[in-house]
Short mmCIF file of C-alpha atoms in Angstrom, two decimals:
data_model
loop_
_atom_site.label_atom_id
_atom_site.label_comp_id
_atom_site.label_asym_id
_atom_site.label_seq_id
_atom_site.Cartn_x
_atom_site.Cartn_y
_atom_site.Cartn_z
CA UNK A 1428 -144.29 144.09 180.99
CA UNK A 1429 -148.04 143.51 180.67
CA UNK A 1430 -150.11 145.21 183.43
CA UNK A 1431 -152.76 143.08 185.15
CA UNK A 1432 -156.21 143.76 183.88
CA UNK A 1433 -158.17 145.82 186.32
CA UNK A 1434 -161.36 144.34 187.74
CA UNK A 1435 -164.48 145.79 186.31
CA UNK A 1436 -167.38 146.96 188.46
CA UNK A 1437 -169.28 143.90 187.26
CA UNK A 1438 -166.51 141.56 188.54
CA UNK A 1439 -166.45 143.30 191.91
CA UNK A 1440 -170.22 143.13 192.13
CA UNK A 1441 -170.20 139.45 191.33
CA UNK A 1442 -167.47 138.67 193.91
CA UNK A 1443 -169.43 140.53 196.57
CA UNK A 1444 -172.54 138.55 195.59
CA UNK A 1445 -170.65 135.31 195.96
CA UNK A 1446 -169.42 136.26 199.43
CA UNK A 1447 -172.94 137.24 200.58
CA UNK A 1448 -174.40 133.99 199.21
CA UNK A 1449 -171.90 131.81 201.03
CA UNK A 1450 -172.42 133.69 204.25
CA UNK A 1451 -176.22 133.50 204.04
CA UNK A 1452 -176.41 129.78 203.34
CA UNK A 1453 -173.85 128.87 206.00
CA UNK A 1454 -175.87 130.69 208.65
CA UNK A 1455 -179.06 128.99 207.51
CA UNK A 1456 -177.30 125.66 207.69
CA UNK A 1457 -176.59 126.11 211.37
CA UNK A 1458 -179.97 127.60 212.20
CA UNK A 1459 -181.53 124.28 213.42
CA UNK A 1460 -179.14 124.25 216.34
CA UNK A 1461 -180.55 127.53 217.50
CA UNK A 1462 -184.27 126.60 217.06
CA UNK A 1463 -183.66 123.33 218.95
CA UNK A 1464 -182.92 125.46 222.00
CA UNK A 1465 -186.52 126.69 221.88
CA UNK A 1466 -188.12 123.30 221.10
CA UNK A 1467 -190.51 123.51 224.07
CA UNK A 1468 -192.19 126.64 222.57
CA UNK A 1469 -194.84 126.51 219.84
CA UNK A 1470 -193.55 127.33 216.34
CA UNK A 1471 -195.87 130.33 216.02
CA UNK A 1472 -194.53 131.78 219.26
CA UNK A 1473 -190.94 131.44 218.08
CA UNK A 1474 -192.00 133.16 214.85
CA UNK A 1475 -193.43 135.97 216.99
CA UNK A 1476 -190.04 136.51 218.64
CA UNK A 1477 -188.30 136.39 215.23
CA UNK A 1478 -190.49 139.17 213.98
CA UNK A 1479 -190.33 141.39 217.09
CA UNK A 1480 -186.59 141.25 217.68
CA UNK A 1481 -185.85 141.40 213.97
CA UNK A 1482 -187.89 144.59 213.73
CA UNK A 1483 -185.94 146.10 216.61
CA UNK A 1484 -182.56 145.24 215.14
CA UNK A 1485 -183.53 146.39 211.65
CA UNK A 1486 -184.77 149.70 212.99
CA UNK A 1487 -181.41 150.25 214.60
CA UNK A 1488 -179.62 149.34 211.39
CA UNK A 1489 -181.81 151.70 209.35
CA UNK A 1490 -180.90 154.59 211.62
CA UNK A 1491 -177.23 153.57 211.97
CA UNK A 1492 -176.68 153.25 208.23
CA UNK A 1493 -178.87 156.30 207.44
CA UNK A 1494 -181.30 154.36 205.27
CA UNK A 1495 -184.39 156.28 206.40
CA UNK A 1496 -184.71 158.12 203.08
CA UNK A 1497 -184.76 154.83 201.17
CA UNK A 1498 -187.46 153.50 203.41
CA UNK A 1499 -189.59 156.63 202.80
CA UNK A 1500 -189.02 156.32 199.08
CA UNK A 1501 -190.22 152.73 199.09
CA UNK A 1502 -193.26 153.63 201.21
CA UNK A 1503 -194.32 156.13 198.54
CA UNK A 1504 -194.41 153.52 195.78
CA UNK A 1505 -197.58 151.49 195.65
CA UNK A 1506 -195.90 148.86 193.41
CA UNK A 1507 -192.97 148.45 195.75
CA UNK A 1508 -195.21 148.17 198.81
CA UNK A 1509 -197.49 145.60 197.10
CA UNK A 1510 -194.51 143.43 196.16
CA UNK A 1511 -192.98 143.71 199.63
CA UNK A 1512 -196.32 142.80 201.23
CA UNK A 1513 -196.56 139.61 199.20
CA UNK A 1514 -192.89 138.87 199.81
CA UNK A 1515 -193.38 139.45 203.55
CA UNK A 1516 -196.31 136.98 203.67
CA UNK A 1517 -194.25 134.36 201.86
CA UNK A 1518 -191.35 134.97 204.17
CA UNK A 1519 -193.51 134.65 207.27
CA UNK A 1520 -195.02 131.40 205.98
CA UNK A 1521 -191.55 130.06 205.20
CA UNK A 1522 -190.25 131.01 208.66
CA UNK A 1523 -193.20 129.32 210.41
CA UNK A 1524 -192.97 126.06 208.46
CA UNK A 1525 -189.18 125.90 208.87
CA UNK A 1526 -189.40 126.37 212.67
CA UNK A 1527 -192.14 123.75 212.92
CA UNK A 1528 -190.20 121.29 210.74
CA UNK A 1529 -187.00 121.68 212.85
CA UNK A 1530 -188.71 121.24 216.18
CA UNK A 1531 -190.94 118.40 214.99
CA UNK A 1532 -187.94 116.33 213.90
CA UNK A 1533 -188.33 116.96 210.19
CA UNK A 1534 -184.88 118.49 209.58
CA UNK A 1535 -184.33 116.06 206.71
CA UNK A 1536 -187.47 117.31 205.04
CA UNK A 1537 -186.30 120.90 205.46
CA UNK A 1538 -182.91 119.89 204.08
CA UNK A 1539 -184.54 118.31 201.03
CA UNK A 1540 -186.57 121.48 200.48
CA UNK A 1541 -183.50 123.65 200.38
CA UNK A 1542 -181.71 121.19 198.14
CA UNK A 1543 -184.65 121.48 195.71
CA UNK A 1544 -184.72 125.28 195.99
CA UNK A 1545 -181.83 126.06 193.57
CA UNK A 1546 -183.60 123.93 190.94
CA UNK A 1547 -186.80 125.86 191.63
CA UNK A 1548 -184.70 129.01 191.14
CA UNK A 1549 -183.66 127.75 187.68
CA UNK A 1550 -187.31 127.30 186.71
CA UNK A 1551 -188.34 130.66 188.06
CA UNK A 1552 -185.45 132.34 186.33
CA UNK A 1553 -186.57 130.74 183.09
CA UNK A 1554 -190.24 131.51 183.47
CA UNK A 1555 -190.09 135.07 184.78
CA UNK A 1556 -186.61 136.47 184.05
CA UNK A 1557 -186.00 135.05 180.62
CA UNK A 1558 -182.88 133.12 181.74
CA UNK A 1559 -182.39 130.23 179.30
CA UNK A 1560 -181.97 126.69 180.61
CA UNK A 1561 -178.83 125.06 179.35
CA UNK A 1562 -178.99 121.30 178.59
CA UNK A 1563 -177.41 120.19 181.88
CA UNK A 1564 -179.72 122.49 183.82
CA UNK A 1565 -182.66 120.84 182.18
CA UNK A 1566 -181.34 117.40 183.18
CA UNK A 1567 -180.84 118.63 186.77
CA UNK A 1568 -184.44 119.71 187.03
CA UNK A 1569 -185.70 116.38 185.61
CA UNK A 1570 -183.55 114.48 188.15
CA UNK A 1571 -185.08 116.55 190.99
CA UNK A 1572 -188.62 115.70 189.70
CA UNK A 1573 -187.69 112.03 189.59
CA UNK A 1574 -186.35 112.19 193.13
CA UNK A 1575 -189.55 113.68 194.46
CA UNK A 1576 -191.51 111.06 192.52
CA UNK A 1577 -189.69 108.33 194.43
CA UNK A 1578 -191.09 109.66 197.71
CA UNK A 1579 -194.55 110.01 196.17
CA UNK A 1580 -194.52 106.35 195.06
CA UNK A 1581 -192.96 105.09 198.31
CA UNK A 1582 -195.13 106.98 200.79
CA UNK A 1583 -198.17 107.76 198.70
CA UNK A 1584 -197.91 111.48 199.31
CA UNK A 1585 -195.97 114.49 198.24
CA UNK A 1586 -193.03 115.67 200.44
CA UNK A 1587 -195.07 118.77 201.15
CA UNK A 1588 -192.71 120.27 203.73
CA UNK A 1589 -189.80 120.25 201.30
CA UNK A 1590 -191.89 121.55 198.39
CA UNK A 1591 -193.55 124.35 200.33
CA UNK A 1592 -190.26 125.53 201.81
CA UNK A 1593 -188.61 125.51 198.38
CA UNK A 1594 -191.54 127.17 196.64
CA UNK A 1595 -192.10 129.95 199.16
CA UNK A 1596 -188.51 130.90 199.43
CA UNK A 1597 -187.96 130.63 195.72
CA UNK A 1598 -190.82 133.02 194.94
CA UNK A 1599 -189.71 135.34 197.77
CA UNK A 1600 -186.23 135.58 196.23
CA UNK A 1601 -187.77 136.22 192.76
CA UNK A 1602 -189.94 139.06 194.12
CA UNK A 1603 -187.02 140.69 195.96
CA UNK A 1604 -184.94 140.57 192.81
CA UNK A 1605 -187.72 142.43 190.93
CA UNK A 1606 -188.30 145.22 193.38
CA UNK A 1607 -186.23 148.38 193.26
CA UNK A 1608 -185.34 148.65 196.94
CA UNK A 1609 -182.10 147.84 198.75
CA UNK A 1610 -181.91 144.74 200.92
CA UNK A 1611 -181.95 146.50 204.35
CA UNK A 1612 -184.87 148.88 203.76
CA UNK A 1613 -186.80 146.12 202.01
CA UNK A 1614 -186.36 143.64 204.83
CA UNK A 1615 -187.25 146.32 207.34
CA UNK A 1616 -190.54 147.12 205.62
CA UNK A 1617 -191.43 143.45 205.24
CA UNK A 1618 -190.77 142.84 208.93
CA UNK A 1619 -192.69 145.93 210.04
CA UNK A 1620 -195.72 144.59 208.04
CA UNK A 1621 -195.65 141.46 210.19
CA UNK A 1622 -194.96 143.30 213.48
CA UNK A 1623 -198.58 144.25 214.43
CA UNK A 1624 -199.67 140.64 214.24
CA UNK A 1625 -196.68 139.55 216.32
CA UNK A 1626 -197.41 142.15 218.98
CA UNK A 1627 -201.09 141.18 219.19
CA UNK A 1628 -200.12 137.52 219.59
CA UNK A 1629 -197.57 138.46 222.33
CA UNK A 1630 -200.04 140.52 224.31
CA UNK A 1631 -203.02 138.09 224.19
CA UNK A 1632 -201.97 134.58 223.17
CA UNK A 1633 -198.33 133.93 224.10
CA UNK A 1634 -197.36 131.38 226.74
CA UNK A 1635 -195.71 132.30 230.11
CA UNK A 1636 -192.31 131.47 228.50
CA UNK A 1637 -192.60 134.73 226.60
CA UNK A 1638 -192.91 136.76 229.78
CA UNK A 1639 -189.41 138.25 229.78
CA UNK A 1640 -189.88 139.75 233.24
CA UNK A 1641 -189.86 136.29 234.81
CA UNK A 1642 -187.40 134.47 232.49
CA UNK A 1643 -183.68 134.07 233.26
CA UNK A 1644 -181.29 136.38 231.54
CA UNK A 1645 -179.89 133.41 229.61
CA UNK A 1646 -183.30 132.42 228.21
CA UNK A 1647 -184.14 136.04 227.33
CA UNK A 1648 -180.80 136.29 225.47
CA UNK A 1649 -181.73 133.17 223.48
CA UNK A 1650 -185.05 134.75 222.58
CA UNK A 1651 -183.50 138.03 221.55
CA UNK A 1652 -180.98 136.13 219.40
CA UNK A 1653 -183.93 135.22 217.13
CA UNK A 1654 -183.55 138.68 215.63
CA UNK A 1655 -179.90 138.14 214.78
CA UNK A 1656 -180.46 134.60 213.51
CA UNK A 1657 -183.22 135.99 211.25
CA UNK A 1658 -181.79 139.24 209.95
CA UNK A 1659 -178.12 138.38 209.32
CA UNK A 1660 -178.62 135.62 206.70
CA UNK A 1661 -181.56 137.40 205.08
CA UNK A 1662 -179.57 140.60 204.61
CA UNK A 1663 -176.76 138.56 203.05
CA UNK A 1664 -179.20 136.66 200.76
CA UNK A 1665 -180.98 139.73 199.44
CA UNK A 1666 -177.64 141.44 198.92
CA UNK A 1667 -176.49 138.41 196.93
CA UNK A 1668 -179.74 138.18 194.85
CA UNK A 1669 -179.20 141.77 193.64
CA UNK A 1670 -175.63 141.15 192.55
CA UNK A 1671 -175.56 137.80 190.76
CA UNK A 1672 -177.79 135.95 188.34
CA UNK A 1673 -180.76 134.31 190.06
CA UNK A 1674 -179.98 130.89 188.64
CA UNK A 1675 -176.33 131.32 189.68
CA UNK A 1676 -177.44 132.13 193.23
CA UNK A 1677 -178.75 128.59 193.48
CA UNK A 1678 -175.21 127.26 193.03
CA UNK A 1679 -174.45 128.14 196.63
CA UNK A 1680 -177.68 126.81 198.05
CA UNK A 1681 -176.21 123.39 198.71
CA UNK A 1682 -174.15 124.73 201.63
CA UNK A 1683 -177.20 125.20 203.96
CA UNK A 1684 -179.06 121.91 203.31
CA UNK A 1685 -175.79 119.93 203.53
CA UNK A 1686 -175.23 121.31 207.01
CA UNK A 1687 -178.84 120.50 207.92
CA UNK A 1688 -178.53 116.97 206.55
CA UNK A 1689 -175.43 116.31 208.65
CA UNK A 1690 -177.08 117.73 211.78
CA UNK A 1691 -180.26 115.72 211.19
CA UNK A 1692 -178.52 112.38 210.67
CA UNK A 1693 -175.49 112.56 212.91
CA UNK A 1694 -176.51 114.95 215.73
CA UNK A 1695 -180.29 114.58 216.07
CA UNK A 1696 -180.64 110.96 214.85
CA UNK A 1697 -183.44 111.37 212.30
CA UNK A 1698 -184.08 108.12 210.39
CA UNK A 1699 -182.82 108.04 206.76
CA UNK A 1700 -185.00 105.49 205.01
CA UNK A 1701 -184.03 103.94 201.67
CA UNK A 1702 -186.64 105.85 199.70
CA UNK A 1703 -185.56 109.18 201.23
CA UNK A 1704 -181.88 108.39 200.53
CA UNK A 1705 -182.72 107.60 196.88
CA UNK A 1706 -184.55 110.91 196.63
CA UNK A 1707 -181.54 112.75 198.02
CA UNK A 1708 -179.38 110.80 195.54
CA UNK A 1709 -181.39 112.06 192.57
CA UNK A 1710 -181.36 115.63 193.86
CA UNK A 1711 -177.61 115.50 194.67
CA UNK A 1712 -176.85 114.22 191.20
CA UNK A 1713 -178.88 117.05 189.71
CA UNK A 1714 -177.05 119.56 191.82
CA UNK A 1715 -173.68 118.15 190.80
CA UNK A 1716 -174.60 118.54 187.12
CA UNK A 1717 -175.96 121.96 187.76
CA UNK A 1718 -172.80 123.02 189.64
CA UNK A 1719 -170.52 121.66 186.89
CA UNK A 1720 -172.51 123.49 184.27
CA UNK A 1721 -172.47 126.72 186.24
CA UNK A 1722 -168.69 126.54 186.72
CA UNK A 1723 -168.13 125.81 183.03
CA UNK A 1724 -170.41 128.67 182.02
CA UNK A 1725 -168.73 131.04 184.50
CA UNK A 1726 -165.22 130.25 183.18
CA UNK A 1727 -166.34 130.55 179.58
CA UNK A 1728 -167.88 133.94 180.22
CA UNK A 1729 -164.78 135.12 182.18
CA UNK A 1730 -162.53 134.04 179.28
CA UNK A 1731 -164.68 135.89 176.83
CA UNK A 1732 -164.48 139.06 178.96
CA UNK A 1733 -160.71 138.81 179.19
CA UNK A 1734 -160.34 138.28 175.43
CA UNK A 1735 -162.66 141.27 174.87
CA UNK A 1736 -160.51 143.49 177.12
CA UNK A 1737 -157.29 142.44 175.41
CA UNK A 1738 -158.75 143.23 171.99
#
């Protein structure tokens, strides 16, 4: 009787990466529901709470998982710290714009941005990681460009919210894939770099809503939850980025923006004009082609590995 072929370390690593990617994008898809609870606060003030409470949670995780040595090692590397500084700035900008978009009734724009993001990942993977674009991937990118062009022609301006969200997060993920530091220590250092600015803002510029001595316990709990909403999906994302191909990571990206799209249209009643729907149609078609190509490529590679093991 033939024994089942044991999973290789690479297979286990890939499966873990897939799990982390699904978890990350699902949590991001539901994030607008959380930020709507804080709609009365300025976006920059919500960002302040994200940074402060994320830093506190991450510090506890660093100690709990005994990651202090990895943090110290990263701090001693000028290259690592430079990359994490740039990544942290991109991350902060992405957070701020995302919060503003959600609470300014631009969830559809945010959704479009994260639909475009996997196609941005394909281009970044090609330009900086040497990942070759297969024919269907090239078609998918072209369709996304055509979709954006529809909005440019219809409204006379670029969908800047979507493009900035996609671009900042795409480059952030690329940088994190290049740096030799685990997800938890890396995210901790990035957040600590933003912490001094957040504390200064809290002490001198924050509104009375951030005075936790006068708030209700319920509202303070919502503010503190910003740390959980922030750190949980990011830890999953960076863990996924280090385990699977960067272009493959984009395959799971559709989960988050689909949830946002549904929330925007059916829960929050954002208008879905014809031009915007056409743009989504182009991007969706590109993602379908990209997904089909990724699945075909994955199964072909898996078959080759199995044949190699048998031989």
